[in-house]
Amino acid sequence: MIQNILIVEDELAIRQMLGFALGGDGYRCIEAGNVVEAQSTLARQRPDLILLDWMLPGISGIEFARRLKRDPKMNQIPIIMLTAKGEEGDKIGGLDSGADDYITKPFSTRELLARVRAVLRRRQSEVSPELLEAGTIRIDLQTHRVTIKGEPLEVSPTEFRLLQFFITHPERVYTRSQLLDEVWGNETYIEERTVDVHIRRVRKLLEPFGCDEMIQTVRSVGYRFSPLVQ
Ligand code: CA
């Protein structure tokens, strides 16, 4: 699902740079040079995130953030404020206005993308805690469905729990016996080899989507789930 970002920034060069960086990372950007333009955009569509410059001609970014947070139709949209270096002292005022995060100019594309991702991820987990995501894998805890890039995956209940465990515990190595405890529970005696069998099956399901390498074998220890490899 493509996410939309509204960029409110009066300096054309910065606005274009933001649009270019975010567009290159797969976001769809809508640009506005001031609050009036931003408002007319918001009347037509609802972005997933607003990047809002602090210093704008006319209504300031901070005043606009306050207004958005008071509006019940808009107050769920996360806001990242852009500030210039000298304005850093005012950060507290900005957080009071309801901004979710800050980026201080000048910033790198990497920092920008990391902040945007973090805020979007945080918002998603607040809005729908029943949805887990790792890369392109999505687990719906309510319907017990697993999808990759929107394609449903046929998983058994054990495989579902295994994926759920991995996605909620990424970047850590687990031994087979730890996985048995966590995923199978300890009500029945199961051989450790069973873990390997299920891991193989899950990898096979992930393979057509290029996600199988997310489950890594850590020699003589166990397994690690790393969504970053995708
Ligand atoms: Ca400005």
mmCIF file of N, CA, C and O in Angstrom, residues 5 13 32 41 58 79 81 84 90-91 113-114 121 130 166 174 186 198:
data_model
loop_
_atom_site.group_PDB
_atom_site.id
_atom_site.type_symbol
_atom_site.label_atom_id
_atom_site.label_comp_id
_atom_site.label_asym_id
_atom_site.label_seq_id
_atom_site.Cartn_x
_atom_site.Cartn_y
_atom_site.Cartn_z
ATOM 1 N N ILE A 5 2.406 11.383 1.609
ATOM 2 C CA ILE A 5 2.990 12.354 2.532
ATOM 3 C C ILE A 5 2.747 13.760 2.005
ATOM 4 O O ILE A 5 3.031 14.057 0.840
ATOM 5 N N ALA A 13 13.381 24.685 -3.146
ATOM 6 C CA ALA A 13 14.496 23.733 -3.268
ATOM 7 C C ALA A 13 14.374 22.624 -2.215
ATOM 8 O O ALA A 13 14.582 21.445 -2.513
ATOM 9 N N ALA A 32 2.895 21.417 -0.794
ATOM 10 C CA ALA A 32 2.203 22.678 -0.543
ATOM 11 C C ALA A 32 3.230 23.701 -0.076
ATOM 12 O O ALA A 32 4.141 23.374 0.676
ATOM 13 N N THR A 41 -5.464 21.014 0.021
ATOM 14 C CA THR A 41 -5.111 19.616 -0.251
ATOM 15 C C THR A 41 -5.824 18.680 0.737
ATOM 16 O O THR A 41 -6.392 17.659 0.359
ATOM 17 N N GLY A 58 2.791 33.709 6.440
ATOM 18 C CA GLY A 58 1.388 33.651 6.858
ATOM 19 C C GLY A 58 1.264 32.843 8.131
ATOM 20 O O GLY A 58 1.981 33.075 9.098
ATOM 21 N N ILE A 79 2.544 14.206 12.458
ATOM 22 C CA ILE A 79 3.228 15.392 11.930
ATOM 23 C C ILE A 79 4.704 15.343 12.313
ATOM 24 O O ILE A 79 5.038 15.093 13.465
ATOM 25 N N MET A 81 7.824 17.932 12.276
ATOM 26 C CA MET A 81 8.156 19.333 12.060
ATOM 27 C C MET A 81 9.579 19.451 11.514
ATOM 28 O O MET A 81 10.467 18.699 11.923
ATOM 29 N N ALA A 84 14.834 24.903 11.472
ATOM 30 C CA ALA A 84 16.203 25.310 11.160
ATOM 31 C C ALA A 84 16.998 25.257 12.457
ATOM 32 O O ALA A 84 16.427 25.205 13.543
ATOM 33 N N ASP A 90 13.114 26.015 20.462
ATOM 34 C CA ASP A 90 11.651 26.044 20.524
ATOM 35 C C ASP A 90 11.010 24.673 20.408
ATOM 36 O O ASP A 90 9.806 24.549 20.303
ATOM 37 N N LYS A 91 11.852 23.650 20.442
ATOM 38 C CA LYS A 91 11.330 22.301 20.215
ATOM 39 C C LYS A 91 10.204 21.923 21.159
ATOM 40 O O LYS A 91 9.244 21.273 20.769
ATOM 41 N N LEU A 113 14.386 9.669 6.038
ATOM 42 C CA LEU A 113 13.641 8.438 5.771
ATOM 43 C C LEU A 113 13.466 7.615 7.044
ATOM 44 O O LEU A 113 12.403 7.037 7.280
ATOM 45 N N ALA A 114 14.503 7.595 7.871
ATOM 46 C CA ALA A 114 14.414 6.823 9.116
ATOM 47 C C ALA A 114 13.336 7.398 10.031
ATOM 48 O O ALA A 114 12.534 6.663 10.615
ATOM 49 N N ARG A 121 5.432 3.812 11.396
ATOM 50 C CA ARG A 121 5.323 2.511 12.035
ATOM 51 C C ARG A 121 4.647 2.623 13.401
ATOM 52 O O ARG A 121 3.788 1.850 13.763
ATOM 53 N N GLU A 130 -3.512 -5.100 15.929
ATOM 54 C CA GLU A 130 -3.727 -6.475 15.483
ATOM 55 C C GLU A 130 -3.014 -6.769 14.165
ATOM 56 O O GLU A 130 -3.094 -7.867 13.651
ATOM 57 N N PHE A 166 8.562 -14.658 15.350
ATOM 58 C CA PHE A 166 9.734 -14.063 14.710
ATOM 59 C C PHE A 166 9.541 -12.555 14.482
ATOM 60 O O PHE A 166 10.425 -11.743 14.754
ATOM 61 N N TYR A 174 17.479 -17.383 18.570
ATOM 62 C CA TYR A 174 16.770 -18.289 19.483
ATOM 63 C C TYR A 174 17.204 -19.720 19.208
ATOM 64 O O TYR A 174 17.329 -20.123 18.061
ATOM 65 N N ASN A 186 4.773 -25.834 26.180
ATOM 66 C CA ASN A 186 5.412 -27.024 26.743
ATOM 67 C C ASN A 186 4.435 -28.127 27.127
ATOM 68 O O ASN A 186 4.741 -28.993 27.928
ATOM 69 N N HIS A 198 9.606 -27.211 10.418
ATOM 70 C CA HIS A 198 8.687 -26.083 10.229
ATOM 71 C C HIS A 198 9.381 -24.864 9.642
ATOM 72 O O HIS A 198 8.809 -24.152 8.808
#
